[in-house]
PDB file of C-alpha atoms in Angstrom:
ATOM      1  CA  MET A   1       9.538  24.240 -30.978  1.00  0.00           C
ATOM      2  CA  LYS A   2       7.744  21.063 -30.005  1.00  0.00           C
ATOM      3  CA  PHE A   3       6.261  20.346 -26.585  1.00  0.00           C
ATOM      4  CA  THR A   4       5.299  16.838 -25.544  1.00  0.00           C
ATOM      5  CA  VAL A   5       3.256  16.574 -22.356  1.00  0.00           C
ATOM      6  CA  LEU A   6       3.077  13.260 -20.494  1.00  0.00           C
ATOM      7  CA  THR A   7      -0.054  13.366 -18.364  1.00  0.00           C
ATOM      8  CA  LEU A   8      -2.827  11.293 -16.841  1.00  0.00           C
ATOM      9  CA  PHE A   9      -5.328  14.040 -17.631  1.00  0.00           C
ATOM     10  CA  PRO A  10      -5.032  15.236 -21.271  1.00  0.00           C
ATOM     11  CA  GLU A  11      -8.274  17.204 -20.908  1.00  0.00           C
ATOM     12  CA  PHE A  12      -6.467  19.527 -18.493  1.00  0.00           C
ATOM     13  CA  ILE A  13      -3.967  20.559 -21.185  1.00  0.00           C
ATOM     14  CA  LYS A  14      -6.231  20.778 -24.237  1.00  0.00           C
ATOM     15  CA  PRO A  15      -7.991  24.071 -23.372  1.00  0.00           C
ATOM     16  CA  LEU A  16      -4.650  25.906 -23.606  1.00  0.00           C
ATOM     17  CA  LEU A  17      -4.543  25.083 -27.306  1.00  0.00           C
ATOM     18  CA  GLU A  18      -7.747  26.992 -27.999  1.00  0.00           C
ATOM     19  CA  PHE A  19      -6.955  30.472 -26.746  1.00  0.00           C
ATOM     20  CA  SER A  20      -5.049  33.625 -27.560  1.00  0.00           C
ATOM     21  CA  ILE A  21      -1.327  33.645 -28.299  1.00  0.00           C
ATOM     22  CA  ILE A  22      -0.806  29.878 -27.951  1.00  0.00           C
ATOM     23  CA  LYS A  23      -3.620  29.103 -30.388  1.00  0.00           C
ATOM     24  CA  ARG A  24      -2.166  31.574 -32.900  1.00  0.00           C
ATOM     25  CA  ALA A  25       1.353  30.167 -32.469  1.00  0.00           C
ATOM     26  CA  ILE A  26       0.074  26.653 -33.201  1.00  0.00           C
ATOM     27  CA  LYS A  27      -1.867  27.876 -36.233  1.00  0.00           C
ATOM     28  CA  ASN A  28       1.252  29.619 -37.561  1.00  0.00           C
ATOM     29  CA  LYS A  29       3.312  26.451 -36.952  1.00  0.00           C
ATOM     30  CA  LEU A  30       5.638  28.223 -34.528  1.00  0.00           C
ATOM     31  CA  ILE A  31       4.966  25.611 -31.861  1.00  0.00           C
ATOM     32  CA  GLU A  32       3.588  22.090 -31.777  1.00  0.00           C
ATOM     33  CA  ILE A  33       1.980  20.543 -28.702  1.00  0.00           C
ATOM     34  CA  GLU A  34       1.700  16.779 -28.362  1.00  0.00           C
ATOM     35  CA  ILE A  35      -0.287  15.335 -25.443  1.00  0.00           C
ATOM     36  CA  ILE A  36       0.259  11.731 -24.357  1.00  0.00           C
ATOM     37  CA  ASN A  37      -1.595   9.843 -21.646  1.00  0.00           C
ATOM     38  CA  PHE A  38       1.093   7.648 -20.121  1.00  0.00           C
ATOM     39  CA  ARG A  39      -1.633   5.460 -18.619  1.00  0.00           C
ATOM     40  CA  ASP A  40      -1.802   3.939 -22.109  1.00  0.00           C
ATOM     41  CA  TYR A  41       1.664   2.467 -21.472  1.00  0.00           C
ATOM     42  CA  SER A  42       0.703   0.595 -18.311  1.00  0.00           C
ATOM     43  CA  SER A  43       1.075  -3.180 -18.517  1.00  0.00           C
ATOM     44  CA  ASN A  44      -1.592  -3.565 -15.825  1.00  0.00           C
ATOM     45  CA  LYS A  45      -4.863  -4.913 -17.213  1.00  0.00           C
ATOM     46  CA  THR A  46      -6.778  -2.130 -15.477  1.00  0.00           C
ATOM     47  CA  LYS A  47      -4.218   0.477 -16.695  1.00  0.00           C
ATOM     48  CA  ARG A  48      -3.221   1.298 -13.154  1.00  0.00           C
ATOM     49  CA  VAL A  49      -0.117   3.507 -12.890  1.00  0.00           C
ATOM     50  CA  ASP A  50       0.264   3.954  -9.111  1.00  0.00           C
ATOM     51  CA  GLU A  51       1.295   1.722  -6.225  1.00  0.00           C
ATOM     52  CA  TYR A  52       1.770   1.837  -2.469  1.00  0.00           C
ATOM     53  CA  GLN A  53       5.082   3.089  -1.103  1.00  0.00           C
ATOM     54  CA  ILE A  54       7.676   0.453  -0.338  1.00  0.00           C
ATOM     55  CA  GLY A  55       8.575   0.745   3.342  1.00  0.00           C
ATOM     56  CA  GLY A  56       5.217   2.246   4.233  1.00  0.00           C
ATOM     57  CA  GLY A  57       3.980   5.806   4.125  1.00  0.00           C
ATOM     58  CA  GLU A  58       0.989   7.893   3.142  1.00  0.00           C
ATOM     59  CA  GLY A  59      -0.009   8.396  -0.476  1.00  0.00           C
ATOM     60  CA  MET A  60       0.357   6.462  -3.718  1.00  0.00           C
ATOM     61  CA  VAL A  61       3.440   6.625  -5.913  1.00  0.00           C
ATOM     62  CA  LEU A  62       3.595   6.816  -9.712  1.00  0.00           C
ATOM     63  CA  GLN A  63       5.240   3.709 -11.138  1.00  0.00           C
ATOM     64  CA  LEU A  64       8.317   3.894 -13.330  1.00  0.00           C
ATOM     65  CA  GLU A  65       7.347   1.433 -16.042  1.00  0.00           C
ATOM     66  CA  PRO A  66       4.566   3.324 -17.867  1.00  0.00           C
ATOM     67  CA  ILE A  67       6.468   6.614 -17.830  1.00  0.00           C
ATOM     68  CA  VAL A  68       9.739   5.086 -19.030  1.00  0.00           C
ATOM     69  CA  LYS A  69       7.980   3.024 -21.720  1.00  0.00           C
ATOM     70  CA  CYS A  70       6.303   6.198 -22.901  1.00  0.00           C
ATOM     71  CA  LEU A  71       9.595   8.123 -22.989  1.00  0.00           C
ATOM     72  CA  LYS A  72      11.239   5.377 -25.004  1.00  0.00           C
ATOM     73  CA  ASN A  73       8.399   5.411 -27.503  1.00  0.00           C
ATOM     74  CA  ILE A  74       8.651   9.090 -28.433  1.00  0.00           C
ATOM     75  CA  GLU A  75      11.312  11.000 -30.301  1.00  0.00           C
ATOM     76  CA  GLN A  76      14.256  12.399 -28.394  1.00  0.00           C
ATOM     77  CA  GLY A  77      13.695  15.623 -26.501  1.00  0.00           C
ATOM     78  CA  TYR A  78      14.811  17.480 -23.390  1.00  0.00           C
ATOM     79  CA  LYS A  79      13.025  15.686 -20.557  1.00  0.00           C
ATOM     80  CA  ILE A  80      11.754  17.820 -17.670  1.00  0.00           C
ATOM     81  CA  LEU A  81      10.253  16.335 -14.521  1.00  0.00           C
ATOM     82  CA  LEU A  82       7.698  18.655 -12.903  1.00  0.00           C
ATOM     83  CA  SER A  83       8.031  18.299  -9.154  1.00  0.00           C
ATOM     84  CA  PRO A  84       8.014  20.524  -6.027  1.00  0.00           C
ATOM     85  CA  GLN A  85      11.472  19.121  -5.256  1.00  0.00           C
ATOM     86  CA  GLY A  86      13.063  20.552  -8.407  1.00  0.00           C
ATOM     87  CA  ARG A  87      14.958  23.803  -8.874  1.00  0.00           C
ATOM     88  CA  VAL A  88      12.631  26.804  -8.980  1.00  0.00           C
ATOM     89  CA  LEU A  89      11.856  28.088 -12.465  1.00  0.00           C
ATOM     90  CA  ASN A  90      12.825  31.650 -13.378  1.00  0.00           C
ATOM     91  CA  GLN A  91      12.876  33.858 -16.460  1.00  0.00           C
ATOM     92  CA  HIS A  92      16.541  33.180 -17.207  1.00  0.00           C
ATOM     93  CA  LYS A  93      15.901  29.434 -17.375  1.00  0.00           C
ATOM     94  CA  LEU A  94      12.875  29.956 -19.627  1.00  0.00           C
ATOM     95  CA  LYS A  95      15.194  31.758 -22.060  1.00  0.00           C
ATOM     96  CA  VAL A  96      17.645  28.852 -21.971  1.00  0.00           C
ATOM     97  CA  LEU A  97      14.865  26.319 -22.568  1.00  0.00           C
ATOM     98  CA  ALA A  98      13.462  28.411 -25.430  1.00  0.00           C
ATOM     99  CA  LYS A  99      16.569  27.438 -27.431  1.00  0.00           C
ATOM    100  CA  LYS A 100      15.644  23.743 -27.327  1.00  0.00           C
ATOM    101  CA  GLU A 101      13.911  22.100 -30.283  1.00  0.00           C
ATOM    102  CA  HIS A 102      11.808  19.636 -28.308  1.00  0.00           C
ATOM    103  CA  ILE A 103      10.818  19.700 -24.631  1.00  0.00           C
ATOM    104  CA  ILE A 104       9.119  16.790 -22.879  1.00  0.00           C
ATOM    105  CA  LEU A 105       7.154  17.738 -19.745  1.00  0.00           C
ATOM    106  CA  ILE A 106       6.310  14.960 -17.288  1.00  0.00           C
ATOM    107  CA  CYS A 107       3.343  15.747 -15.034  1.00  0.00           C
ATOM    108  CA  GLY A 108       3.188  14.274 -11.558  1.00  0.00           C
ATOM    109  CA  HIS A 109       0.264  13.169  -9.389  1.00  0.00           C
ATOM    110  CA  TYR A 110      -0.502  11.517  -6.060  1.00  0.00           C
ATOM    111  CA  GLU A 111       2.458  11.457  -3.642  1.00  0.00           C
ATOM    112  CA  GLY A 112       4.939  11.796  -6.492  1.00  0.00           C
ATOM    113  CA  PHE A 113       7.336   9.780  -8.625  1.00  0.00           C
ATOM    114  CA  ASP A 114       9.366   6.680  -7.921  1.00  0.00           C
ATOM    115  CA  GLU A 115      12.768   8.230  -7.114  1.00  0.00           C
ATOM    116  CA  ARG A 116      14.450   6.209  -9.875  1.00  0.00           C
ATOM    117  CA  ILE A 117      12.766   8.445 -12.466  1.00  0.00           C
ATOM    118  CA  GLN A 118      15.823  10.675 -11.947  1.00  0.00           C
ATOM    119  CA  PHE A 119      17.825   8.307 -14.160  1.00  0.00           C
ATOM    120  CA  TYR A 120      15.527   9.026 -17.122  1.00  0.00           C
ATOM    121  CA  VAL A 121      15.169  12.817 -17.102  1.00  0.00           C
ATOM    122  CA  ASP A 122      17.435  15.772 -17.868  1.00  0.00           C
ATOM    123  CA  GLU A 123      16.184  18.267 -15.271  1.00  0.00           C
ATOM    124  CA  GLU A 124      13.658  18.539 -12.461  1.00  0.00           C
ATOM    125  CA  PHE A 125      11.741  21.780 -11.997  1.00  0.00           C
ATOM    126  CA  SER A 126       9.342  23.373  -9.544  1.00  0.00           C
ATOM    127  CA  ILE A 127       7.288  26.522 -10.166  1.00  0.00           C
ATOM    128  CA  GLY A 128       7.555  27.614  -6.540  1.00  0.00           C
ATOM    129  CA  ASP A 129       7.771  26.580  -2.907  1.00  0.00           C
ATOM    130  CA  TYR A 130       4.225  25.277  -2.591  1.00  0.00           C
ATOM    131  CA  ILE A 131       2.312  22.083  -3.427  1.00  0.00           C
ATOM    132  CA  LEU A 132      -0.322  21.561  -6.129  1.00  0.00           C
ATOM    133  CA  THR A 133      -2.623  18.609  -6.750  1.00  0.00           C
ATOM    134  CA  ASN A 134      -1.157  17.958 -10.194  1.00  0.00           C
ATOM    135  CA  GLY A 135       1.692  18.619 -12.614  1.00  0.00           C
ATOM    136  CA  GLU A 136      -0.521  19.896 -15.427  1.00  0.00           C
ATOM    137  CA  ILE A 137      -0.591  23.474 -14.116  1.00  0.00           C
ATOM    138  CA  PRO A 138       3.235  23.674 -14.100  1.00  0.00           C
ATOM    139  CA  ALA A 139       3.263  22.182 -17.612  1.00  0.00           C
ATOM    140  CA  LEU A 140       0.946  24.937 -18.841  1.00  0.00           C
ATOM    141  CA  ILE A 141       3.220  27.522 -17.242  1.00  0.00           C
ATOM    142  CA  PHE A 142       6.266  26.095 -19.021  1.00  0.00           C
ATOM    143  CA  ILE A 143       4.518  26.048 -22.391  1.00  0.00           C
ATOM    144  CA  ASP A 144       3.202  29.585 -22.031  1.00  0.00           C
ATOM    145  CA  GLY A 145       6.427  31.025 -20.612  1.00  0.00           C
ATOM    146  CA  ILE A 146       8.662  29.469 -23.258  1.00  0.00           C
ATOM    147  CA  SER A 147       6.353  29.982 -26.244  1.00  0.00           C
ATOM    148  CA  ARG A 148       6.151  33.752 -25.847  1.00  0.00           C
ATOM    149  CA  LEU A 149       9.954  33.957 -26.104  1.00  0.00           C
ATOM    150  CA  LEU A 150      10.087  32.257 -29.514  1.00  0.00           C
ATOM    151  CA  ASN A 151      10.609  34.333 -32.640  1.00  0.00           C
ATOM    152  CA  GLY A 152       7.324  35.368 -34.211  1.00  0.00           C
ATOM    153  CA  VAL A 153       5.050  34.459 -31.295  1.00  0.00           C
ATOM    154  CA  ILE A 154       4.939  38.009 -29.922  1.00  0.00           C
ATOM    155  CA  LYS A 155       6.819  41.174 -30.842  1.00  0.00           C
ATOM    156  CA  GLN A 156      10.335  41.080 -29.408  1.00  0.00           C
ATOM    157  CA  ASP A 157       9.975  44.646 -28.101  1.00  0.00           C
ATOM    158  CA  SER A 158       7.078  43.473 -25.949  1.00  0.00           C
ATOM    159  CA  PHE A 159       9.402  41.876 -23.396  1.00  0.00           C
ATOM    160  CA  LYS A 160      12.539  43.983 -23.794  1.00  0.00           C
ATOM    161  CA  ASN A 161      11.843  45.861 -20.544  1.00  0.00           C
ATOM    162  CA  GLU A 162       9.679  43.300 -18.775  1.00  0.00           C
ATOM    163  CA  SER A 163      10.056  42.350 -15.157  1.00  0.00           C
ATOM    164  CA  PHE A 164      13.175  40.268 -14.427  1.00  0.00           C
ATOM    165  CA  GLU A 165      15.118  41.639 -17.387  1.00  0.00           C
ATOM    166  CA  ASN A 166      18.492  42.728 -15.973  1.00  0.00           C
ATOM    167  CA  ASN A 167      17.206  41.789 -12.494  1.00  0.00           C
ATOM    168  CA  LEU A 168      14.723  44.673 -12.433  1.00  0.00           C
ATOM    169  CA  LEU A 169      10.941  44.743 -12.251  1.00  0.00           C
ATOM    170  CA  ASP A 170       9.055  46.491 -15.041  1.00  0.00           C
ATOM    171  CA  TYR A 171       8.451  50.214 -14.794  1.00  0.00           C
ATOM    172  CA  PRO A 172       4.966  51.502 -13.778  1.00  0.00           C
ATOM    173  CA  ILE A 173       2.526  51.802 -16.686  1.00  0.00           C
ATOM    174  CA  TYR A 174      -0.598  53.950 -17.016  1.00  0.00           C
ATOM    175  CA  THR A 175      -3.513  54.600 -19.352  1.00  0.00           C
ATOM    176  CA  LYS A 176      -6.540  56.920 -19.524  1.00  0.00           C
ATOM    177  CA  PRO A 177      -8.106  58.650 -17.643  1.00  0.00           C
ATOM    178  CA  LEU A 178      -5.225  60.886 -16.637  1.00  0.00           C
ATOM    179  CA  ASP A 179      -6.898  61.613 -13.295  1.00  0.00           C
ATOM    180  CA  PHE A 180      -8.884  58.894 -11.525  1.00  0.00           C
ATOM    181  CA  GLU A 181     -10.336  59.862  -8.145  1.00  0.00           C
ATOM    182  CA  GLY A 182      -7.364  62.147  -7.562  1.00  0.00           C
ATOM    183  CA  TYR A 183      -4.735  59.586  -8.586  1.00  0.00           C
ATOM    184  CA  LYS A 184      -2.907  61.161 -11.499  1.00  0.00           C
ATOM    185  CA  VAL A 185      -0.613  59.912 -14.250  1.00  0.00           C
ATOM    186  CA  PRO A 186       2.907  61.350 -13.653  1.00  0.00           C
ATOM    187  CA  GLU A 187       3.342  64.585 -15.571  1.00  0.00           C
ATOM    188  CA  ILE A 188       6.674  63.511 -17.063  1.00  0.00           C
ATOM    189  CA  LEU A 189       4.880  60.863 -19.162  1.00  0.00           C
ATOM    190  CA  LEU A 190       2.839  63.609 -20.843  1.00  0.00           C
ATOM    191  CA  SER A 191       5.883  65.738 -21.696  1.00  0.00           C
ATOM    192  CA  GLY A 192       6.754  64.156 -25.026  1.00  0.00           C
ATOM    193  CA  ASN A 193      10.424  64.214 -23.985  1.00  0.00           C
ATOM    194  CA  HIS A 194      11.354  60.577 -24.546  1.00  0.00           C
ATOM    195  CA  LYS A 195      14.837  60.940 -23.082  1.00  0.00           C
ATOM    196  CA  LYS A 196      13.381  62.186 -19.802  1.00  0.00           C
ATOM    197  CA  ILE A 197      10.607  59.578 -19.940  1.00  0.00           C
ATOM    198  CA  ASN A 198      13.131  56.767 -20.356  1.00  0.00           C
ATOM    199  CA  ALA A 199      15.229  58.112 -17.479  1.00  0.00           C
ATOM    200  CA  PHE A 200      12.109  58.352 -15.296  1.00  0.00           C
ATOM    201  CA  ARG A 201      11.089  54.809 -16.137  1.00  0.00           C
ATOM    202  CA  LYS A 202      14.539  53.409 -15.352  1.00  0.00           C
ATOM    203  CA  GLU A 203      14.538  55.243 -12.027  1.00  0.00           C
ATOM    204  CA  GLN A 204      11.097  53.836 -11.236  1.00  0.00           C
ATOM    205  CA  GLN A 205      12.253  50.317 -12.130  1.00  0.00           C
ATOM    206  CA  ILE A 206      15.049  50.601  -9.594  1.00  0.00           C
ATOM    207  CA  ILE A 207      12.788  52.042  -6.879  1.00  0.00           C
ATOM    208  CA  LYS A 208      10.097  49.428  -7.509  1.00  0.00           C
ATOM    209  CA  THR A 209      12.570  46.556  -7.412  1.00  0.00           C
ATOM    210  CA  LYS A 210      14.261  47.831  -4.257  1.00  0.00           C
ATOM    211  CA  THR A 211      10.857  48.163  -2.537  1.00  0.00           C
ATOM    212  CA  LYS A 212       9.074  45.027  -3.754  1.00  0.00           C
ATOM    213  CA  ARG A 213      11.910  42.596  -4.444  1.00  0.00           C
ATOM    214  CA  PRO A 214      15.029  43.408  -2.400  1.00  0.00           C
ATOM    215  CA  ASP A 215      16.457  40.019  -3.400  1.00  0.00           C
ATOM    216  CA  LEU A 216      16.380  41.032  -7.069  1.00  0.00           C
ATOM    217  CA  TYR A 217      17.701  44.487  -6.218  1.00  0.00           C
ATOM    218  CA  LYS A 218      20.795  42.921  -4.662  1.00  0.00           C
ATOM    219  CA  LYS A 219      21.384  40.943  -7.867  1.00  0.00           C
ATOM    220  CA  TYR A 220      20.970  44.125  -9.880  1.00  0.00           C
ATOM    221  CA  LEU A 221      23.591  45.905  -7.760  1.00  0.00           C
ATOM    222  CA  ARG A 222      25.990  42.976  -8.104  1.00  0.00           C
ATOM    223  CA  GLY A 223      25.502  43.014 -11.868  1.00  0.00           C
ATOM    224  CA  ARG A 224      26.265  46.731 -12.042  1.00  0.00           C
ATOM    225  CA  LYS A 225      29.383  46.269  -9.910  1.00  0.00           C
ATOM    226  CA  ASN A 226      30.617  43.468 -12.162  1.00  0.00           C
ATOM    227  CA  GLU A 227      30.095  45.695 -15.222  1.00  0.00           C
ATOM    228  CA  GLN A 228      32.034  48.509 -13.605  1.00  0.00           C
ATOM    229  CA  ASP A 229      34.825  46.096 -12.657  1.00  0.00           C
ATOM    230  CA  GLY A 230      34.975  44.818 -16.230  1.00  0.00           C
ATOM    231  CA  PHE A 231      33.617  41.307 -15.617  1.00  0.00           C
TER     232      PHE A 231
END
């Protein structure tokens, strides 16, 4: 899998390459990360890439020309615009994107993009209903979230029962000490009876999801109904 990041601030992305799972995945040639400063594609003598809004309004707007010139100068890939106006990212979509060979992430700044950028991208994504000062943080989230799903990056069993699988949150997990200030690890987990442990964990997943994420719980119930109805 190759990631190409179009950004005005390459130094924001580079630290990701030096740590933990991502660093190991790069070393093992499971992923490749290319960082391009699209300011280099500006035809302005001062390398300016923003302009005032046509029609008036607060904030500067990223120009089309440098971004489009940059896109045309790199190999074909699946082009993702990172914007608060895009569809909200979720785990299902990360799995879909993990099947791509090359993903191009376009980081925004200032007031945003010239609307005509829509003609040059494949999808527009947001990481949530809030505003950030830059598109580099969403880019890092995409790279991290997709990379961990690729074969060989982490053990497949590590995310088999993770939150959002089958529209359920993960089950509660514990470690030593068994008793901390009166808060104890559930006895069933010490029983050695894996059938009962698995049943307990599934029950806890359902309870946790119903309590913390009723929206997901409704999806879980719909999924179960569809299974029972044979869909």
